[in-house]
mmCIF file of C-alpha atoms in Angstrom:
data_model
loop_
_atom_site.group_PDB
_atom_site.id
_atom_site.type_symbol
_atom_site.label_atom_id
_atom_site.label_comp_id
_atom_site.label_asym_id
_atom_site.label_seq_id
_atom_site.Cartn_x
_atom_site.Cartn_y
_atom_site.Cartn_z
ATOM 1 C CA MET A 1408 8.918 15.439 23.117
ATOM 2 C CA LYS A 1409 7.970 19.261 23.356
ATOM 3 C CA ILE A 1410 3.678 19.443 22.551
ATOM 4 C CA LYS A 1411 4.017 22.174 19.432
ATOM 5 C CA TYR A 1412 5.881 18.882 17.631
ATOM 6 C CA ILE A 1413 3.002 16.456 18.409
ATOM 7 C CA THR A 1414 0.435 19.728 17.083
ATOM 8 C CA LEU A 1415 2.927 19.519 14.168
ATOM 9 C CA TYR A 1416 3.196 16.015 13.108
ATOM 10 C CA THR A 1417 -1.003 16.066 13.870
ATOM 11 C CA PHE A 1418 -1.878 18.652 11.399
ATOM 12 C CA LEU A 1419 0.435 17.089 8.843
ATOM 13 C CA LEU A 1420 -1.853 13.817 9.504
ATOM 14 C CA ILE A 1421 -5.031 15.621 8.575
ATOM 15 C CA VAL A 1422 -3.516 17.243 5.430
ATOM 16 C CA SER A 1423 -1.962 13.904 4.372
ATOM 17 C CA SER A 1424 -5.362 12.110 4.447
ATOM 18 C CA LYS A 1425 -7.025 15.141 2.165
ATOM 19 C CA VAL A 1426 -4.206 14.891 0.277
ATOM 20 C CA TYR A 1427 -5.017 10.584 -0.471
ATOM 21 C CA ALA A 1428 -8.356 11.038 -0.631
ATOM 22 C CA GLN A 1429 -7.876 13.210 -3.852
ATOM 23 C CA SER A 1430 -4.750 11.809 -5.416
ATOM 24 C CA ASN A 1431 -4.415 10.521 -8.453
ATOM 25 C CA ALA A 1432 -0.946 9.869 -9.031
ATOM 26 C CA LEU A 1433 0.073 6.592 -7.035
ATOM 27 C CA SER A 1434 -0.777 4.473 -9.970
ATOM 28 C CA SER A 1435 -0.458 4.491 -14.068
ATOM 29 C CA SER A 1436 -1.101 0.665 -14.486
ATOM 30 C CA PRO A 1437 -3.856 -0.681 -16.884
ATOM 31 C CA TYR A 1438 -4.520 -3.622 -14.234
ATOM 32 C CA SER A 1439 -6.169 -0.591 -11.700
ATOM 33 C CA LEU A 1440 -9.224 -0.906 -13.857
ATOM 34 C CA TYR A 1441 -10.244 -4.030 -12.023
ATOM 35 C CA GLY A 1442 -12.408 -3.962 -8.688
ATOM 36 C CA LEU A 1443 -11.436 -0.797 -6.323
ATOM 37 C CA GLY A 1444 -7.861 -1.121 -8.106
ATOM 38 C CA LEU A 1445 -4.682 -2.248 -7.545
ATOM 39 C CA THR A 1446 -3.634 -3.632 -3.878
ATOM 40 C CA ASN A 1447 -0.540 -1.159 -2.413
ATOM 41 C CA ASP A 1448 2.197 -2.837 -2.218
ATOM 42 C CA ILE A 1449 4.179 -0.392 -0.407
ATOM 43 C CA GLY A 1450 5.453 -0.950 3.323
ATOM 44 C CA THR A 1451 6.701 1.216 5.894
ATOM 45 C CA GLY A 1452 10.311 1.317 7.407
ATOM 46 C CA LYS A 1453 12.782 -1.425 5.961
ATOM 47 C CA ILE A 1454 9.943 -3.545 4.949
ATOM 48 C CA ASN A 1455 9.985 -2.312 0.896
ATOM 49 C CA GLY A 1456 13.821 -3.872 0.483
ATOM 50 C CA LEU A 1457 13.124 -7.323 2.468
ATOM 51 C CA GLY A 1458 9.891 -8.472 -0.336
ATOM 52 C CA LYS A 1459 7.386 -6.816 1.595
ATOM 53 C CA SER A 1460 8.073 -9.819 4.593
ATOM 54 C CA GLY A 1461 7.255 -8.541 7.988
ATOM 55 C CA ILE A 1462 5.058 -10.730 9.702
ATOM 56 C CA ALA A 1463 7.201 -12.166 12.094
ATOM 57 C CA ILE A 1464 9.493 -8.620 12.898
ATOM 58 C CA PRO A 1465 8.897 -6.488 15.863
ATOM 59 C CA SER A 1466 8.509 -2.721 16.258
ATOM 60 C CA SER A 1467 11.401 -2.111 17.950
ATOM 61 C CA THR A 1468 13.520 0.124 15.853
ATOM 62 C CA PHE A 1469 10.874 1.173 13.023
ATOM 63 C CA ILE A 1470 6.772 1.083 12.603
ATOM 64 C CA ASN A 1471 6.218 -2.368 11.352
ATOM 65 C CA ASN A 1472 2.243 -1.811 10.178
ATOM 66 C CA SER A 1473 2.488 -5.496 8.803
ATOM 67 C CA ASN A 1474 1.710 -7.201 12.163
ATOM 68 C CA PRO A 1475 -0.484 -5.163 14.925
ATOM 69 C CA ALA A 1476 1.280 -7.605 17.689
ATOM 70 C CA SER A 1477 4.746 -5.873 16.506
ATOM 71 C CA PHE A 1478 3.486 -2.765 18.392
ATOM 72 C CA GLY A 1479 3.946 -4.409 21.981
ATOM 73 C CA ALA A 1480 7.759 -4.287 21.438
ATOM 74 C CA ILE A 1481 7.940 -0.508 20.942
ATOM 75 C CA PRO A 1482 10.535 0.807 23.296
ATOM 76 C CA LYS A 1483 9.774 2.590 26.468
ATOM 77 C CA ASN A 1484 10.048 6.505 26.107
ATOM 78 C CA SER A 1485 10.476 5.740 22.106
ATOM 79 C CA PHE A 1486 8.496 7.709 19.645
ATOM 80 C CA PHE A 1487 8.432 6.590 16.305
ATOM 81 C CA TYR A 1488 7.670 8.743 12.767
ATOM 82 C CA ASP A 1489 7.439 7.317 9.386
ATOM 83 C CA PHE A 1490 6.815 9.398 6.295
ATOM 84 C CA GLY A 1491 7.218 7.784 2.932
ATOM 85 C CA PHE A 1492 7.707 8.819 -0.778
ATOM 86 C CA LYS A 1493 7.184 6.392 -3.965
ATOM 87 C CA GLY A 1494 8.266 6.882 -7.392
ATOM 88 C CA GLU A 1495 7.151 4.571 -10.152
ATOM 89 C CA THR A 1496 7.780 4.241 -14.245
ATOM 90 C CA ASN A 1497 6.114 1.357 -16.081
ATOM 91 C CA THR A 1498 6.433 0.187 -19.140
ATOM 92 C CA SER A 1499 3.127 -1.722 -20.527
ATOM 93 C CA ALA A 1500 3.263 -3.836 -23.987
ATOM 94 C CA GLU A 1501 0.575 -4.995 -25.664
ATOM 95 C CA GLY A 1502 0.783 -6.775 -28.735
ATOM 96 C CA GLY A 1503 3.653 -4.815 -30.912
ATOM 97 C CA SER A 1504 2.852 -1.619 -29.315
ATOM 98 C CA SER A 1505 4.209 -0.025 -25.809
ATOM 99 C CA ASN A 1506 3.076 2.678 -23.478
ATOM 100 C CA SER A 1507 5.176 4.157 -20.669
ATOM 101 C CA ASN A 1508 4.246 6.189 -17.216
ATOM 102 C CA ILE A 1509 5.970 8.045 -14.863
ATOM 103 C CA THR A 1510 3.802 8.309 -10.781
ATOM 104 C CA ALA A 1511 5.321 9.818 -7.748
ATOM 105 C CA ASN A 1512 3.711 10.593 -4.805
ATOM 106 C CA PHE A 1513 3.364 10.011 -0.731
ATOM 107 C CA SER A 1514 3.411 6.837 0.100
ATOM 108 C CA ASN A 1515 2.586 6.499 4.152
ATOM 109 C CA ILE A 1516 2.517 8.298 7.089
ATOM 110 C CA GLY A 1517 2.595 7.015 10.706
ATOM 111 C CA ILE A 1518 3.412 7.566 14.255
ATOM 112 C CA ALA A 1519 3.139 4.526 16.817
ATOM 113 C CA PHE A 1520 4.712 5.320 20.710
ATOM 114 C CA PRO A 1521 4.719 2.936 23.941
ATOM 115 C CA ILE A 1522 1.585 3.391 26.351
ATOM 116 C CA ASN A 1523 3.784 1.890 29.253
ATOM 117 C CA GLU A 1524 6.315 -1.304 29.796
ATOM 118 C CA LYS A 1525 4.100 -3.918 27.620
ATOM 119 C CA SER A 1526 2.050 -1.880 25.183
ATOM 120 C CA GLY A 1527 2.355 0.317 22.333
ATOM 121 C CA PHE A 1528 -0.403 2.106 20.035
ATOM 122 C CA GLY A 1529 0.226 3.495 16.478
ATOM 123 C CA VAL A 1530 -1.589 5.160 13.279
ATOM 124 C CA THR A 1531 -0.816 5.014 9.874
ATOM 125 C CA LEU A 1532 -2.486 6.281 6.815
ATOM 126 C CA ILE A 1533 -1.649 4.205 3.747
ATOM 127 C CA PRO A 1534 -3.448 3.382 0.536
ATOM 128 C CA PHE A 1535 -5.167 0.371 0.223
ATOM 129 C CA THR A 1536 -5.353 0.675 -3.213
ATOM 130 C CA SER A 1537 -4.825 2.653 -6.400
ATOM 131 C CA VAL A 1538 -6.712 3.784 -9.689
ATOM 132 C CA GLY A 1539 -4.826 5.304 -12.370
ATOM 133 C CA TYR A 1540 -5.328 4.410 -16.228
ATOM 134 C CA THR A 1541 -6.289 5.393 -19.318
ATOM 135 C CA ILE A 1542 -8.036 3.428 -22.294
ATOM 136 C CA SER A 1543 -8.279 5.216 -25.992
ATOM 137 C CA GLY A 1544 -9.404 4.769 -29.167
ATOM 138 C CA ILE A 1545 -12.375 2.581 -28.417
ATOM 139 C CA GLU A 1546 -14.677 2.609 -32.024
ATOM 140 C CA SER A 1547 -18.293 1.801 -32.172
ATOM 141 C CA TYR A 1548 -20.992 2.344 -34.368
ATOM 142 C CA ILE A 1549 -24.029 4.377 -33.169
ATOM 143 C CA GLU A 1550 -27.034 1.584 -32.892
ATOM 144 C CA GLY A 1551 -28.707 1.616 -36.027
ATOM 145 C CA SER A 1552 -26.785 4.154 -37.653
ATOM 146 C CA SER A 1553 -23.498 4.376 -39.853
ATOM 147 C CA ASP A 1554 -22.270 7.322 -37.774
ATOM 148 C CA LEU A 1555 -18.793 6.094 -35.685
ATOM 149 C CA PHE A 1556 -18.002 7.750 -32.297
ATOM 150 C CA ILE A 1557 -14.536 6.910 -30.613
ATOM 151 C CA THR A 1558 -14.020 6.900 -26.562
ATOM 152 C CA THR A 1559 -11.637 7.688 -24.383
ATOM 153 C CA ILE A 1560 -12.393 6.000 -21.012
ATOM 154 C CA ASP A 1561 -9.841 8.172 -17.892
ATOM 155 C CA GLY A 1562 -10.002 6.150 -14.103
ATOM 156 C CA GLU A 1563 -8.001 7.873 -10.948
ATOM 157 C CA GLY A 1564 -7.978 7.843 -7.047
ATOM 158 C CA GLY A 1565 -8.364 5.189 -4.610
ATOM 159 C CA ILE A 1566 -9.231 3.938 -1.396
ATOM 160 C CA ASN A 1567 -7.165 4.840 1.507
ATOM 161 C CA ASP A 1568 -6.375 2.777 4.829
ATOM 162 C CA LEU A 1569 -6.520 4.510 8.142
ATOM 163 C CA LYS A 1570 -5.105 1.816 10.159
ATOM 164 C CA ILE A 1571 -5.301 1.911 14.309
ATOM 165 C CA ASN A 1572 -2.731 -0.886 15.935
ATOM 166 C CA TYR A 1573 -2.669 -1.579 19.599
ATOM 167 C CA GLY A 1574 -0.096 -4.244 20.733
ATOM 168 C CA TYR A 1575 0.525 -6.393 23.720
ATOM 169 C CA ALA A 1576 3.170 -8.190 25.158
ATOM 170 C CA LEU A 1577 1.681 -10.752 27.229
ATOM 171 C CA THR A 1578 5.121 -11.514 28.173
ATOM 172 C CA ASN A 1579 8.466 -11.309 27.518
ATOM 173 C CA LYS A 1580 8.006 -13.300 24.109
ATOM 174 C CA PHE A 1581 4.484 -13.515 23.449
ATOM 175 C CA ARG A 1582 3.059 -10.453 21.732
ATOM 176 C CA LEU A 1583 -0.992 -9.895 20.627
ATOM 177 C CA GLY A 1584 -1.990 -7.236 18.628
ATOM 178 C CA LEU A 1585 -5.348 -5.589 17.206
ATOM 179 C CA THR A 1586 -6.179 -3.632 14.463
ATOM 180 C CA LEU A 1587 -8.665 -1.167 12.945
ATOM 181 C CA SER A 1588 -8.938 -0.282 10.065
ATOM 182 C CA ALA A 1589 -11.045 2.956 8.447
ATOM 183 C CA LEU A 1590 -11.231 2.524 4.938
ATOM 184 C CA PHE A 1591 -12.457 5.371 2.457
ATOM 185 C CA GLY A 1592 -11.913 6.898 -0.809
ATOM 186 C CA LYS A 1593 -13.269 8.122 -4.271
ATOM 187 C CA ILE A 1594 -12.819 6.413 -7.504
ATOM 188 C CA THR A 1595 -12.916 9.073 -10.482
ATOM 189 C CA GLU A 1596 -14.579 7.481 -14.056
ATOM 190 C CA THR A 1597 -14.355 10.143 -16.991
ATOM 191 C CA GLU A 1598 -16.139 8.623 -20.218
ATOM 192 C CA THR A 1599 -15.321 10.884 -23.553
ATOM 193 C CA ASN A 1600 -17.403 10.091 -26.565
ATOM 194 C CA TYR A 1601 -16.819 12.128 -29.534
ATOM 195 C CA ILE A 1602 -19.482 11.105 -32.503
ATOM 196 C CA LEU A 1603 -18.055 11.648 -36.011
ATOM 197 C CA THR A 1604 -20.599 13.496 -38.112
ATOM 198 C CA ASN A 1605 -20.748 16.289 -40.230
ATOM 199 C CA SER A 1606 -20.011 18.243 -37.372
ATOM 200 C CA ILE A 1607 -17.702 16.531 -33.990
ATOM 201 C CA ASN A 1608 -20.563 16.172 -31.404
ATOM 202 C CA SER A 1609 -19.466 14.894 -27.531
ATOM 203 C CA ILE A 1610 -20.848 13.287 -24.473
ATOM 204 C CA LEU A 1611 -19.113 13.603 -21.217
ATOM 205 C CA ILE A 1612 -20.140 11.095 -18.530
ATOM 206 C CA GLU A 1613 -18.253 11.885 -15.426
ATOM 207 C CA GLU A 1614 -18.532 9.737 -11.921
ATOM 208 C CA ASP A 1615 -17.355 9.975 -8.830
ATOM 209 C CA ASN A 1616 -17.617 6.566 -6.748
ATOM 210 C CA ARG A 1617 -17.145 6.539 -3.414
ATOM 211 C CA TYR A 1618 -16.607 3.679 -0.988
ATOM 212 C CA SER A 1619 -16.123 3.427 2.901
ATOM 213 C CA GLY A 1620 -16.427 0.849 5.511
ATOM 214 C CA VAL A 1621 -14.292 -0.441 8.456
ATOM 215 C CA ARG A 1622 -12.083 -3.895 8.739
ATOM 216 C CA LEU A 1623 -10.919 -5.925 11.804
ATOM 217 C CA GLY A 1624 -7.886 -7.611 12.481
ATOM 218 C CA ALA A 1625 -5.402 -9.510 14.945
ATOM 219 C CA GLY A 1626 -2.028 -10.768 15.007
ATOM 220 C CA PHE A 1627 0.762 -12.595 17.248
ATOM 221 C CA GLN A 1628 4.238 -12.633 17.265
ATOM 222 C CA TYR A 1629 6.122 -15.168 19.456
ATOM 223 C CA ASP A 1630 10.014 -15.196 19.928
ATOM 224 C CA ILE A 1631 11.002 -18.537 19.815
ATOM 225 C CA THR A 1632 14.588 -17.994 21.135
ATOM 226 C CA SER A 1633 16.710 -14.756 21.192
ATOM 227 C CA ASP A 1634 17.780 -15.081 17.493
ATOM 228 C CA THR A 1635 14.053 -16.799 16.208
ATOM 229 C CA SER A 1636 10.622 -15.206 15.966
ATOM 230 C CA ILE A 1637 7.209 -16.351 14.240
ATOM 231 C CA GLY A 1638 4.238 -14.404 13.463
ATOM 232 C CA GLY A 1639 0.653 -14.680 12.653
ATOM 233 C CA ILE A 1640 -1.907 -12.569 11.133
ATOM 234 C CA ILE A 1641 -5.904 -12.207 10.803
ATOM 235 C CA ASN A 1642 -7.975 -9.802 8.712
ATOM 236 C CA LEU A 1643 -11.395 -10.426 8.631
ATOM 237 C CA PRO A 1644 -14.027 -10.469 6.109
ATOM 238 C CA THR A 1645 -15.790 -6.556 5.395
ATOM 239 C CA THR A 1646 -18.150 -4.910 2.756
ATOM 240 C CA LEU A 1647 -17.639 -1.830 1.663
ATOM 241 C CA GLY A 1648 -20.830 0.439 0.772
ATOM 242 C CA GLY A 1649 -20.294 2.900 -1.892
ATOM 243 C CA ASP A 1650 -22.530 5.695 -3.662
ATOM 244 C CA ALA A 1651 -22.224 7.481 -6.940
ATOM 245 C CA GLU A 1652 -22.706 11.240 -8.237
ATOM 246 C CA GLY A 1653 -22.390 11.836 -11.814
ATOM 247 C CA THR A 1654 -22.925 14.263 -14.517
ATOM 248 C CA THR A 1655 -23.635 13.927 -18.373
ATOM 249 C CA THR A 1656 -22.840 16.623 -20.749
ATOM 250 C CA VAL A 1657 -24.290 16.307 -23.846
ATOM 251 C CA SER A 1658 -22.645 19.116 -26.818
ATOM 252 C CA THR A 1659 -23.880 19.386 -30.260
ATOM 253 C CA SER A 1660 -23.523 22.072 -32.597
ATOM 254 C CA SER A 1661 -27.305 23.123 -31.362
ATOM 255 C CA VAL A 1662 -27.734 21.753 -27.987
ATOM 256 C CA TYR A 1663 -25.534 21.880 -24.818
ATOM 257 C CA GLU A 1664 -27.295 19.883 -21.944
ATOM 258 C CA VAL A 1665 -25.679 18.874 -18.203
ATOM 259 C CA ILE A 1666 -27.844 16.187 -16.587
ATOM 260 C CA GLU A 1667 -26.830 15.184 -13.189
ATOM 261 C CA THR A 1668 -27.211 11.988 -11.652
ATOM 262 C CA ASP A 1669 -26.775 10.135 -8.090
ATOM 263 C CA SER A 1670 -27.108 6.437 -7.463
ATOM 264 C CA ASP A 1671 -26.213 3.715 -5.013
ATOM 265 C CA LEU A 1672 -23.745 1.181 -5.841
ATOM 266 C CA ASP A 1673 -23.198 -2.472 -5.473
ATOM 267 C CA ASP A 1674 -21.083 -2.938 -1.696
ATOM 268 C CA PHE A 1675 -17.778 -4.485 -2.905
ATOM 269 C CA LYS A 1676 -16.296 -7.419 -0.410
ATOM 270 C CA LEU A 1677 -13.170 -7.835 0.914
ATOM 271 C CA PRO A 1678 -12.051 -11.512 1.970
ATOM 272 C CA LEU A 1679 -10.878 -13.018 4.975
ATOM 273 C CA GLU A 1680 -6.844 -12.988 5.201
ATOM 274 C CA LEU A 1681 -4.614 -14.763 6.518
ATOM 275 C CA GLY A 1682 -0.693 -14.703 7.041
ATOM 276 C CA PHE A 1683 2.106 -16.231 8.423
ATOM 277 C CA GLY A 1684 6.058 -15.031 9.471
ATOM 278 C CA LEU A 1685 9.416 -15.973 10.239
ATOM 279 C CA GLN A 1686 12.538 -14.312 11.122
ATOM 280 C CA THR A 1687 15.820 -15.714 12.137
ATOM 281 C CA LYS A 1688 19.447 -14.663 12.449
ATOM 282 C CA ILE A 1689 22.144 -16.540 10.755
ATOM 283 C CA LYS A 1690 25.883 -15.891 12.307
ATOM 284 C CA GLU A 1691 24.504 -12.951 13.866
ATOM 285 C CA ALA A 1692 25.193 -10.524 10.681
ATOM 286 C CA PHE A 1693 22.716 -11.991 8.808
ATOM 287 C CA THR A 1694 18.618 -12.000 9.198
ATOM 288 C CA VAL A 1695 16.077 -14.050 7.137
ATOM 289 C CA SER A 1696 12.508 -12.792 7.053
ATOM 290 C CA LEU A 1697 9.782 -15.371 5.457
ATOM 291 C CA ASP A 1698 5.872 -14.199 4.930
ATOM 292 C CA TYR A 1699 3.058 -16.158 3.021
ATOM 293 C CA LYS A 1700 -0.541 -14.756 2.910
ATOM 294 C CA LYS A 1701 -3.390 -15.953 1.954
ATOM 295 C CA SER A 1702 -6.780 -14.192 0.523
ATOM 296 C CA PHE A 1703 -10.167 -15.776 0.115
ATOM 297 C CA TRP A 1704 -11.348 -14.171 -2.721
ATOM 298 C CA ASN A 1705 -13.244 -17.254 -3.743
ATOM 299 C CA ASN A 1706 -15.661 -17.166 -0.701
ATOM 300 C CA THR A 1707 -16.744 -13.206 -1.705
ATOM 301 C CA ASN A 1708 -18.946 -14.816 -4.792
ATOM 302 C CA GLN A 1709 -18.490 -11.305 -7.004
ATOM 303 C CA SER A 1710 -16.871 -10.805 -10.362
ATOM 304 C CA ASP A 1711 -15.580 -7.442 -12.283
ATOM 305 C CA GLN A 1712 -17.031 -6.589 -15.520
ATOM 306 C CA ILE A 1713 -14.077 -8.432 -16.859
ATOM 307 C CA GLY A 1714 -12.834 -11.027 -14.774
ATOM 308 C CA THR A 1715 -13.413 -12.983 -11.839
ATOM 309 C CA PHE A 1716 -11.860 -12.849 -8.212
ATOM 310 C CA VAL A 1717 -10.098 -15.941 -7.057
ATOM 311 C CA ASP A 1718 -8.173 -17.034 -3.822
ATOM 312 C CA GLN A 1719 -4.811 -15.107 -3.838
ATOM 313 C CA ASP A 1720 -1.274 -16.240 -2.871
ATOM 314 C CA PHE A 1721 1.555 -14.074 -1.578
ATOM 315 C CA PHE A 1722 4.916 -15.146 -0.989
ATOM 316 C CA GLY A 1723 8.103 -12.771 0.234
ATOM 317 C CA ALA A 1724 11.519 -13.296 1.182
ATOM 318 C CA GLY A 1725 13.747 -10.881 2.306
ATOM 319 C CA LEU A 1726 17.421 -11.090 3.462
ATOM 320 C CA GLN A 1727 19.453 -7.992 5.141
ATOM 321 C CA PHE A 1728 23.248 -7.901 6.261
ATOM 322 C CA LYS A 1729 24.418 -5.474 9.219
ATOM 323 C CA SER A 1730 27.626 -5.758 10.147
ATOM 324 C CA ARG A 1731 29.342 -6.445 13.787
ATOM 325 C CA SER A 1732 32.277 -4.843 13.523
ATOM 326 C CA ASN A 1733 33.185 -1.183 15.032
ATOM 327 C CA GLN A 1734 29.925 0.493 15.136
ATOM 328 C CA SER A 1735 31.645 3.862 15.859
ATOM 329 C CA LYS A 1736 32.067 3.637 11.864
ATOM 330 C CA PHE A 1737 29.313 5.035 9.496
ATOM 331 C CA PHE A 1738 29.732 2.110 6.611
ATOM 332 C CA ASN A 1739 29.670 -0.634 9.455
ATOM 333 C CA ARG A 1740 25.954 0.765 10.842
ATOM 334 C CA LEU A 1741 24.186 0.968 7.292
ATOM 335 C CA GLU A 1742 21.780 -1.939 6.383
ATOM 336 C CA TYR A 1743 22.212 -3.758 3.391
ATOM 337 C CA ARG A 1744 18.893 -5.711 1.709
ATOM 338 C CA ALA A 1745 17.495 -7.632 -0.662
ATOM 339 C CA GLY A 1746 14.257 -9.549 -1.077
ATOM 340 C CA PHE A 1747 11.664 -11.083 -3.437
ATOM 341 C CA ASN A 1748 8.003 -11.066 -3.545
ATOM 342 C CA TYR A 1749 5.070 -13.327 -5.673
ATOM 343 C CA ASP A 1750 1.562 -12.990 -5.643
ATOM 344 C CA ASN A 1751 -0.117 -15.499 -8.349
ATOM 345 C CA GLY A 1752 -3.136 -12.472 -8.537
ATOM 346 C CA ASN A 1753 -6.948 -11.963 -7.137
ATOM 347 C CA ILE A 1754 -8.265 -11.651 -10.290
ATOM 348 C CA GLU A 1755 -8.498 -14.214 -13.229
ATOM 349 C CA ILE A 1756 -9.266 -13.019 -17.074
ATOM 350 C CA ASP A 1757 -10.057 -15.539 -19.447
ATOM 351 C CA ASN A 1758 -8.829 -18.158 -17.216
ATOM 352 C CA THR A 1759 -5.505 -16.618 -17.128
ATOM 353 C CA ARG A 1760 -4.437 -14.965 -13.753
ATOM 354 C CA ILE A 1761 -2.797 -11.392 -12.862
ATOM 355 C CA SER A 1762 0.503 -12.524 -11.021
ATOM 356 C CA ASN A 1763 2.862 -9.730 -10.084
ATOM 357 C CA SER A 1764 6.388 -10.875 -9.270
ATOM 358 C CA ALA A 1765 9.513 -8.564 -8.167
ATOM 359 C CA LEU A 1766 13.030 -8.484 -7.417
ATOM 360 C CA ASN A 1767 13.628 -5.705 -4.323
ATOM 361 C CA PHE A 1768 16.732 -3.694 -2.942
ATOM 362 C CA GLY A 1769 17.423 -1.867 -0.002
ATOM 363 C CA ILE A 1770 19.949 0.124 2.021
ATOM 364 C CA GLY A 1771 19.105 1.641 5.648
ATOM 365 C CA VAL A 1772 21.058 4.744 6.436
ATOM 366 C CA PRO A 1773 21.746 5.902 10.225
ATOM 367 C CA LEU A 1774 20.838 9.220 10.839
ATOM 368 C CA LYS A 1775 22.590 9.367 14.305
ATOM 369 C CA HIS A 1776 25.324 6.884 16.162
ATOM 370 C CA ASN A 1777 22.582 6.227 19.139
ATOM 371 C CA SER A 1778 19.355 6.319 17.948
ATOM 372 C CA SER A 1779 17.296 4.083 15.765
ATOM 373 C CA SER A 1780 16.227 6.901 13.106
ATOM 374 C CA MET A 1781 17.416 6.017 9.749
ATOM 375 C CA ILE A 1782 16.537 6.664 5.864
ATOM 376 C CA ASN A 1783 15.206 3.662 4.137
ATOM 377 C CA PHE A 1784 15.919 3.581 0.242
ATOM 378 C CA SER A 1785 14.632 0.556 -1.761
ATOM 379 C CA TYR A 1786 14.329 -0.315 -5.356
ATOM 380 C CA SER A 1787 12.069 -2.954 -7.134
ATOM 381 C CA TYR A 1788 11.924 -4.356 -10.836
ATOM 382 C CA GLY A 1789 8.641 -6.677 -11.196
ATOM 383 C CA ASN A 1790 5.954 -7.272 -13.957
ATOM 384 C CA LYS A 1791 2.188 -7.778 -13.862
ATOM 385 C CA GLY A 1792 0.415 -10.005 -16.129
ATOM 386 C CA THR A 1793 0.955 -11.524 -19.810
ATOM 387 C CA ILE A 1794 0.893 -10.667 -23.691
ATOM 388 C CA SER A 1795 -0.782 -13.653 -23.976
ATOM 389 C CA ASN A 1796 -4.620 -14.171 -24.374
ATOM 390 C CA GLY A 1797 -4.764 -10.000 -25.770
ATOM 391 C CA LEU A 1798 -3.700 -8.905 -22.795
ATOM 392 C CA ILE A 1799 -1.131 -6.537 -21.181
ATOM 393 C CA LYS A 1800 2.660 -7.448 -19.380
ATOM 394 C CA GLU A 1801 3.832 -4.487 -17.141
ATOM 395 C CA ASN A 1802 7.193 -4.148 -16.831
ATOM 396 C CA TYR A 1803 7.946 -1.355 -13.679
ATOM 397 C CA HIS A 1804 10.615 0.049 -11.840
ATOM 398 C CA LEU A 1805 9.715 1.160 -7.837
ATOM 399 C CA PHE A 1806 11.382 3.403 -5.861
ATOM 400 C CA SER A 1807 11.198 4.235 -2.137
ATOM 401 C CA ILE A 1808 12.304 6.305 0.629
ATOM 402 C CA ASN A 1809 11.045 5.942 4.254
ATOM 403 C CA LEU A 1810 11.860 8.356 6.582
ATOM 404 C CA SER A 1811 11.824 6.623 9.803
ATOM 405 C CA LEU A 1812 12.788 8.372 13.111
ATOM 406 C CA GLU A 1813 12.453 7.908 16.396
ATOM 407 C CA GLY A 1814 12.266 10.592 19.277
ATOM 408 C CA ILE A 1815 12.771 10.091 22.943
ATOM 409 C CA TRP A 1816 10.283 11.508 25.045
ATOM 410 C CA PHE A 1817 8.978 11.883 29.194
ATOM 411 C CA GLN A 1818 12.778 11.178 30.044
ATOM 412 C CA LYS A 1819 14.147 13.168 32.626
ATOM 413 C CA ARG A 1820 17.078 15.258 31.211
ATOM 414 C CA LYS A 1821 20.648 14.705 33.137
ATOM 415 C CA ILE A 1822 22.281 17.923 34.153
ATOM 416 C CA ASN A 1823 26.040 16.854 35.274
#
């Protein structure tokens, strides 16, 4: 591995952190209005085509960000990279009306490498939450007056997760791992009020809400047999501190005034999260992966302006097929994947949960015969929410591409 390539990758990692911190194109869901936005459902490598399941999968051929213990399985002399891209189209339906949006952006960037024969290290930058919504046409009367004003509210931004993972193999079958997440980001809300009097006046309120904090986690993986592995993770509860900077601009036919404000935000609590996973091979060519995670939001004792946070359950299942026939043929080296994931949501509005479910399909295209380098394509079709109780149902198509590369370093070149 040449130094210039490591330097270039470090530069890309820093630049990407700036992009994420100001990105507004990672979501267009109305449900990103709640809390700190929608929790990211995009993973690294092949995870997206496997129902988001990966707790028991080792990082032997790609970066698996689902469990820090997996980094203890990185092969000696391998250096892994992962670049992710995401595109999404969604249609939101409410009553008899609907609205469609398209978003696209980077979804992750990461590196991983072995420290020695028993341990590995990795750094991944990935969105933790994303915000992107518009609420328009809200009509209200000025208190004590018959004058009407119309409000439009836009939100964008999100929280980023700079995750540092370390995995150690206690034995050939048992691995432990630790993870440290640096969470940071900005959510911008813009409220525009048009006052309908003899002349059109407006009040523009812009507020930047910044949050930051750290979170610790751990994991394990155990190979029961050469074909079956189990894994588990724990992410500890933490609190994100916040502050807000805002401006209020009042514009009328005779007045133009800008008022600046600074304030502290209420802390946002993230819950304890536990997860368990299983991976097993069936008849050599098929691999099944299953995940279950539970997030204990009830213990945070917090609510949104509209809803209440409740315990969340996540289920993910994936199936992969890879031919064991002649591997010199290109099509025999392709990996075919399918999966399903469901979660019952972490927010409850009028006794109704905002659940999410999706079907996933994926394919892995190898880039080199004697390497783990691969382009992983995935497609998901899913839906969130419901039309009942005055809520919104969202159908979405999610496309992702992960360029998962393997480099070989610190290996002596052989000359015949």
